[in-house]
Coordinates of C-alpha atoms in Angstrom, one line a residue:
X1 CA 10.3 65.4 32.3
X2 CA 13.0 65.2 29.3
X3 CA 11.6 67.1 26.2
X4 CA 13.0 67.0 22.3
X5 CA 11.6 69.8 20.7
X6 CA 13.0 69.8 17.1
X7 CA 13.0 70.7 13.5
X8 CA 11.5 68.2 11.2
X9 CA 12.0 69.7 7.2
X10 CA 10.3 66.6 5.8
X11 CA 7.4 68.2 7.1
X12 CA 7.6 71.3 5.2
X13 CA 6.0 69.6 1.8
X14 CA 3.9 67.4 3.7
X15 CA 2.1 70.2 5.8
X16 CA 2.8 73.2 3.0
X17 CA 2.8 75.5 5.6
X18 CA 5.5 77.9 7.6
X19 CA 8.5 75.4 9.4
X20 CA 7.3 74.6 12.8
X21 CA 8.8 72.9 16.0
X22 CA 7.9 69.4 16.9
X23 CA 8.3 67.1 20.3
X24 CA 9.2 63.3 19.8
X25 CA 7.8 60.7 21.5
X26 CA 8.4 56.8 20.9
X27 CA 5.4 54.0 20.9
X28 CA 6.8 50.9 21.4
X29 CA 6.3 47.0 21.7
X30 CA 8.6 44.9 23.7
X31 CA 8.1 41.0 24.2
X32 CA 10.0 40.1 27.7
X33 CA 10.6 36.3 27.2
X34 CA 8.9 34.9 30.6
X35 CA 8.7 37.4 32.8
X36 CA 7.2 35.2 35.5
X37 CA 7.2 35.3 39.3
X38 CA 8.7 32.7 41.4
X39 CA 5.4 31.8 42.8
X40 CA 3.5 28.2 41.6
X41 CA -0.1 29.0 40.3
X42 CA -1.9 25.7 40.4
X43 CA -4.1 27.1 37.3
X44 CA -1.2 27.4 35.0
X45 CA 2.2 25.8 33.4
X46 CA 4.4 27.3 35.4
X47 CA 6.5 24.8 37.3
X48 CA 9.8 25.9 35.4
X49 CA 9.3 29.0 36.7
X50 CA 9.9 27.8 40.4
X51 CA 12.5 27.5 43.1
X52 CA 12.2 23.6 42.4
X53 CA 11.3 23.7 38.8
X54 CA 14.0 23.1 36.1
X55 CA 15.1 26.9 35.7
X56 CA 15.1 27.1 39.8
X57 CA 13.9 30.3 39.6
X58 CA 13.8 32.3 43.0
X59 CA 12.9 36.1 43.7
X60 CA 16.5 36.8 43.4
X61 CA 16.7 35.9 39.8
X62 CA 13.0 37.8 39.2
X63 CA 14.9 41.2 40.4
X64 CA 17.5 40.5 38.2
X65 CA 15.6 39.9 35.2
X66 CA 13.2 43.5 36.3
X67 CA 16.6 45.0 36.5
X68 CA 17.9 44.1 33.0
X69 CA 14.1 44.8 31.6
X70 CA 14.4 48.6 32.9
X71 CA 17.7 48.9 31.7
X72 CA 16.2 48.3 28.1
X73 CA 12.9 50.1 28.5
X74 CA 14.5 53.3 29.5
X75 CA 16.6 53.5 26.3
X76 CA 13.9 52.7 23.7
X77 CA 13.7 55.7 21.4
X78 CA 15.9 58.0 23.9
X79 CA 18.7 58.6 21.0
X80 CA 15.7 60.5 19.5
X81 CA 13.3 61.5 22.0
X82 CA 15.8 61.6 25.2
X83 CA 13.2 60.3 27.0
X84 CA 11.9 56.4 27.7
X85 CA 8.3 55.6 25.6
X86 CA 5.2 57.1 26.0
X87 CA 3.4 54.3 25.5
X88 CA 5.1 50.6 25.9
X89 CA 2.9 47.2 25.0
X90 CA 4.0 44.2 26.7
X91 CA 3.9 40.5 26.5
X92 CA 5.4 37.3 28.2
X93 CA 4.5 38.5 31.9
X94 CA 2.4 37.0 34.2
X95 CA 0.7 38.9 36.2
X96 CA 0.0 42.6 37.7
X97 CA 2.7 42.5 40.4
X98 CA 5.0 42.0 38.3
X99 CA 4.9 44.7 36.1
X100 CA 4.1 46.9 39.3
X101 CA 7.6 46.0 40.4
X102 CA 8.9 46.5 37.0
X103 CA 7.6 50.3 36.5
X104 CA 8.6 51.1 40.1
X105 CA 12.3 50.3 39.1
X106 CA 14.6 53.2 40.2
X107 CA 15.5 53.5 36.2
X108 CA 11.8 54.1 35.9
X109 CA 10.0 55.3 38.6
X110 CA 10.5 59.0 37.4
X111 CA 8.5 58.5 34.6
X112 CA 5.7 57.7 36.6
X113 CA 4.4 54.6 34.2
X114 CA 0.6 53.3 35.1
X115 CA -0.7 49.9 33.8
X116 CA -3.5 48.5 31.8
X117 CA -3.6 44.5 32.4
X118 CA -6.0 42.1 32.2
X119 CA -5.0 38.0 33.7
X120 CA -5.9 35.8 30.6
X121 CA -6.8 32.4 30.2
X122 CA -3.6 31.3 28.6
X123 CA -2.6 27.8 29.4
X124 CA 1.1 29.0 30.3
X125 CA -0.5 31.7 32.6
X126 CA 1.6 34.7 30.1
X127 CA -0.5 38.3 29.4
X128 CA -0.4 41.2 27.4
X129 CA 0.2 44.8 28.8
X130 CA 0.2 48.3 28.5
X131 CA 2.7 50.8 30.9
X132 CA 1.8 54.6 29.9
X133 CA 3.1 57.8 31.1
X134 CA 0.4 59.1 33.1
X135 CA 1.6 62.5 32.9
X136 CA 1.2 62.8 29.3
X137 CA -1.7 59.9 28.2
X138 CA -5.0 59.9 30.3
X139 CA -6.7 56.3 30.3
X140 CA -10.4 56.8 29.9
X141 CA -11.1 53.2 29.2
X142 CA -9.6 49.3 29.3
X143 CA -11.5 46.4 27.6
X144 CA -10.0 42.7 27.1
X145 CA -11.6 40.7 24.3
X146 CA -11.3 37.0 24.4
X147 CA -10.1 34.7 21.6
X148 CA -11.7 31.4 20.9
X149 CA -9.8 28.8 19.3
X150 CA -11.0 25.6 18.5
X151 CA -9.0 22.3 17.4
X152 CA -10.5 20.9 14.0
X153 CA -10.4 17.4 15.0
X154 CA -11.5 17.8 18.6
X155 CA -13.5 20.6 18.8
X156 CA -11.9 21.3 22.4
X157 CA -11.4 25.1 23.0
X158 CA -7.7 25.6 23.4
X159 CA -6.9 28.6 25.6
X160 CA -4.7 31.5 24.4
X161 CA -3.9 35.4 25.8
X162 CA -6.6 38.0 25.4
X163 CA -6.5 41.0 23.1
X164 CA -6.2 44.4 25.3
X165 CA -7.3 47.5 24.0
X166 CA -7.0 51.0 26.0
X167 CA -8.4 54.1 25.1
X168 CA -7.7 57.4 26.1
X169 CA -6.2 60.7 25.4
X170 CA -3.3 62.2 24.5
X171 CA -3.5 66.2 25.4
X172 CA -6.4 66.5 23.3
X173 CA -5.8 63.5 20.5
X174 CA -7.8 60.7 21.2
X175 CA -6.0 57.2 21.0
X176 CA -6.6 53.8 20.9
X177 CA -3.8 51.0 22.1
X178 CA -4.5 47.7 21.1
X179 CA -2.0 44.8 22.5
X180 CA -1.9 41.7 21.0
X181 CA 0.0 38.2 21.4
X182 CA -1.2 36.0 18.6
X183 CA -1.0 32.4 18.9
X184 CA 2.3 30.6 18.7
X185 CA 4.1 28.6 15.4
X186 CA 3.9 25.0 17.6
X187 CA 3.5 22.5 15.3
X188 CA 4.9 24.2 12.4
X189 CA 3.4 27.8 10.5
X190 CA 0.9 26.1 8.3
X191 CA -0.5 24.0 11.2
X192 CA -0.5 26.6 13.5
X193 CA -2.0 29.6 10.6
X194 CA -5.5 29.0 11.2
X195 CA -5.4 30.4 14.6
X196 CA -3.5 33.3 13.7
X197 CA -5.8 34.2 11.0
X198 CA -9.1 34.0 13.7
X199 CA -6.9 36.3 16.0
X200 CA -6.4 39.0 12.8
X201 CA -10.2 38.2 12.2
X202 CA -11.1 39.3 15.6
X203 CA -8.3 42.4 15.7
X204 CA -10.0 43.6 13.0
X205 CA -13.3 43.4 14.3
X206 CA -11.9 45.4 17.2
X207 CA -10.2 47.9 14.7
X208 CA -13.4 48.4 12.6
X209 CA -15.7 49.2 16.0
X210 CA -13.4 51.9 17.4
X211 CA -13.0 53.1 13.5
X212 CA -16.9 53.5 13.6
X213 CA -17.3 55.0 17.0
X214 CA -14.6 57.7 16.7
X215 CA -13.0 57.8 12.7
X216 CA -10.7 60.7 14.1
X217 CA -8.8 58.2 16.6
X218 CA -5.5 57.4 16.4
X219 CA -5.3 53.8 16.7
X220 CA -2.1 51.9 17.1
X221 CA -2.2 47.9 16.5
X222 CA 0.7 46.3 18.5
X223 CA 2.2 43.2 19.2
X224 CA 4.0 40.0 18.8
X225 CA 2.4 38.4 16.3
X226 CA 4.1 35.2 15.5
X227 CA 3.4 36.2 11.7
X228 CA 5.8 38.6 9.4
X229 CA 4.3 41.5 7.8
X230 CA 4.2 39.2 4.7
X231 CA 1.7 36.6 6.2
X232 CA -2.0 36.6 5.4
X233 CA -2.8 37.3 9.1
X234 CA -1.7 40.6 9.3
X235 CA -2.7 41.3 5.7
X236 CA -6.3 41.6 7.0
X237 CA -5.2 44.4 8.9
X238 CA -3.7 46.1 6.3
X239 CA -6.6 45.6 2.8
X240 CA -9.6 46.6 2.4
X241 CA -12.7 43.8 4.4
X242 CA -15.0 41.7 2.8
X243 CA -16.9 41.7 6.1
X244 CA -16.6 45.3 7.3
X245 CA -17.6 47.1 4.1
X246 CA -16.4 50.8 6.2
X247 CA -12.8 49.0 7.8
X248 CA -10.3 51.2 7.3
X249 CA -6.8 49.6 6.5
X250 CA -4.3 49.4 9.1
X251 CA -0.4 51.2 7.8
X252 CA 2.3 48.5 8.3
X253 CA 5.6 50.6 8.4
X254 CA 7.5 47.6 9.6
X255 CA 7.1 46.3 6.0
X256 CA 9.7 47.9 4.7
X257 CA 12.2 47.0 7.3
X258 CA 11.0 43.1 6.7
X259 CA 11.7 43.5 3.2
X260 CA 15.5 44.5 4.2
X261 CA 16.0 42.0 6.2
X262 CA 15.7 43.4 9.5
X263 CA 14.1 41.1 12.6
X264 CA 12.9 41.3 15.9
X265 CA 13.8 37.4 16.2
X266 CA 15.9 34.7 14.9
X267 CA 15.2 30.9 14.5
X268 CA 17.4 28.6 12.8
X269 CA 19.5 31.0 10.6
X270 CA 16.2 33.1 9.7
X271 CA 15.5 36.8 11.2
X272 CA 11.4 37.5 11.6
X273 CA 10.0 40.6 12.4
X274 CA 7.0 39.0 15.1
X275 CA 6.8 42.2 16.6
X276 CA 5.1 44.8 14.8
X277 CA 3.5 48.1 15.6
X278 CA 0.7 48.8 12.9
X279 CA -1.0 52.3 13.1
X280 CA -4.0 54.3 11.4
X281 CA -3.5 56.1 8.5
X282 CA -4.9 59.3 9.9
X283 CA -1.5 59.7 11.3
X284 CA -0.8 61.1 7.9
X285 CA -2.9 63.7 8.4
X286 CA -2.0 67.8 8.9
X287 CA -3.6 67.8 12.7
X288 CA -2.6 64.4 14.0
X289 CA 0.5 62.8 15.4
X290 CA 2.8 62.4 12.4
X291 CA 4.4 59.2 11.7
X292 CA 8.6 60.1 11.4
X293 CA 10.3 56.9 12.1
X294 CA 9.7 53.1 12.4
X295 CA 12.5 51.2 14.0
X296 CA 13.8 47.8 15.6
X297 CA 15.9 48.7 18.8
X298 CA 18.7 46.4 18.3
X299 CA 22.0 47.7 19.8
X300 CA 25.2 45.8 20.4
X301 CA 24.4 44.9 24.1
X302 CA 20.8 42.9 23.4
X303 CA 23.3 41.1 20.7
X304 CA 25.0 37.4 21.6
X305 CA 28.5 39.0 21.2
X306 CA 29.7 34.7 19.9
X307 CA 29.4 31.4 19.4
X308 CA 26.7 29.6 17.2
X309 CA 24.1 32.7 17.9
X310 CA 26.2 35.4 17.5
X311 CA 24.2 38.8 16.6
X312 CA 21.1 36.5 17.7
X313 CA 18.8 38.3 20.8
X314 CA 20.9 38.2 23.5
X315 CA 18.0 36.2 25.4
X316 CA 17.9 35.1 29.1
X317 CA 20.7 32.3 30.4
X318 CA 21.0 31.2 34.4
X319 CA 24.5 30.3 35.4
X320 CA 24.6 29.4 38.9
X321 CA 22.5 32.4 40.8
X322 CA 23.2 35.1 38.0
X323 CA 20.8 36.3 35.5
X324 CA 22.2 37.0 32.0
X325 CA 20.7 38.3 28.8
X326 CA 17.5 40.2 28.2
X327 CA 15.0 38.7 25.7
X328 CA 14.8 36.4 22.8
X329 CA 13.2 39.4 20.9
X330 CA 14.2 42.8 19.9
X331 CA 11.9 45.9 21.2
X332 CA 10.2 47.4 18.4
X333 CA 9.1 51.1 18.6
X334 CA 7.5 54.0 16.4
X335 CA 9.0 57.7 16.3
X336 CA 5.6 59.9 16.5
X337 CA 5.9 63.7 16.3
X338 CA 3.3 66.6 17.6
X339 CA 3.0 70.0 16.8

């Protein structure tokens, strides 16, 4: 196992104690951008996604695409931590397999990543994730919690991804991981709000039971949330509850990286920051996890290097039988030191 045992001085006023040596670890959300298999499943939207579908994908291009995924995973946070992430939320994959294959990559298999997974009812057949370093984070408990949507006109239940949440320890600070994949921006963002803001309605929920049960938890919201850090979706995370008179606000550090223009995405000349990672605000506290960096992993080779998207994600392009690119999104991640 790599270690990063350093000096922090910011810590000095905060803790008002003697200096003291911390290890780094990074948290961290990365959205994959169809991470399918080449298999047809009759019970989803997948045909693309197929030797005779338009992308003609086979197994050869799905080991490509594991193989550029890996080579990203294992370098979120490591210019701080020298290590890959402790914890890593994913999205855009669609099923277990997959993600088995992905974690028993030769850039990652060291690292000894398990999985929390759930298959959701999503019409494309895409689900959340969580891959965790077994060595360090002990999983004492997974849970999936649905997400009803219905159309105003119709009153048909559409179908969307599940919210995960996994619970567990780390050494002896007990965590909560909740991974999320909030309902797309088809049909435009004020169309398309309401079912964002009954996914932050039911995060919260969530948030507010495991606050209640445990108020010494860590808990780390995470997630592509098809909303900025602006939007009134994740705003309930973040103020006080009409409904839950004891709900706890969420801490949004990837606020301030909004407000300087920094994005996980880009869509017709316009960065968003989709991806967030929102955490308690315990983590401000002497005995907990401390909070020392929030961070967009951007660098030069997940970047379109010309033409019309230049500096745009670097996202996936098939030319002939060769996989190119990574993702249309950036990996977000958290720097979290302990004492």
């Amino acid at each position: 196992m790599y270690k990063c045992t350093f000096f922090i001085l910011a810590f000095f006023s905060f803790f008002n104690a003697p200096a003291q040596f911390y290890q780094a670890y990074s948290i961290a959300f990365y959205n994959l951008e169809n991470l399918f298999d080449a298999q047809d499943d009759p019970n989803s939207f997948d045909d693309d996604y197929t030797p005779d579908g338009k992308n003609h994908w086979t197994d050869a291009l799905v080991q490509q695409k594991i193989d550029q995924l890996a080579k990203v995973i294992v370098q979120i946070g490591k210019k701080e931590t020298q290590q890959p992430p402790l914890l890593l939320g994913v999205s855009e994959v669609e099923n277990r397999a997959l993600l088995e294959r992905l974690v028993a990559h030769p850039l990652l298999q060291t690292f000894q990543y398990g999985i929390a997974h759930f298959d959701s009812p999503d019409t494309r057949g895409i689900d959340v994730g969580l891959l965790y370093r077994k060595s360090i984070f002990s999983v004492m408990e997974t849970k999936k919690y649905r997400l009803y949507l219905t159309h105003p006109k119709t009153q048909l239940r559409s179908k969307t991804r599940d919210q995960l949440v996994v619970s567990g320890y780390w050494n002896e600070q007990k965590v909560a991981i909740l991974v999320n994949h909030w309902p797309s921006r088809r049909g435009g963002q004020k169309r398309s709000e309401a079912a964002r803001m009954a996914a932050a309605r039911l995060q919260q929920k969530v948030v507010d039971s495991i606050q209640a049960d445990d108020p010494k938890s860590l808990i780390i919201s995470m997630g592509d949330f098809n909303d900025n850090p602006n939007n009134k979706s994740l705003q309930i995370l973040t103020r006080k509850s009409n409904y839950y008179p004891l709900y706890i606000p969420l801490f949004n550090p990837m606020k301030k990286k909004f407000k300087h223009g920094i994005g996980s995405l880009a869509f017709r000349d316009r960065w968003h920051l989709f991806d967030q990672i929102l955490i308690s605000k315990n983590v401000f506290h002497p005995n907990t996890p401390h909070l020392v960096k929030a961070a967009v992993f951007n660098p030069s080779f997940l970047k379109n290097k010309e033409g019309k998207f230049i500096g745009y994600p670097f996202r996936n392009k098939i030319v002939g039988n060769q996989l190119y690119g990574y993702s249309d999104h950036f990996p977000v991640y958290l720097i979290l030191a302990k004492k």
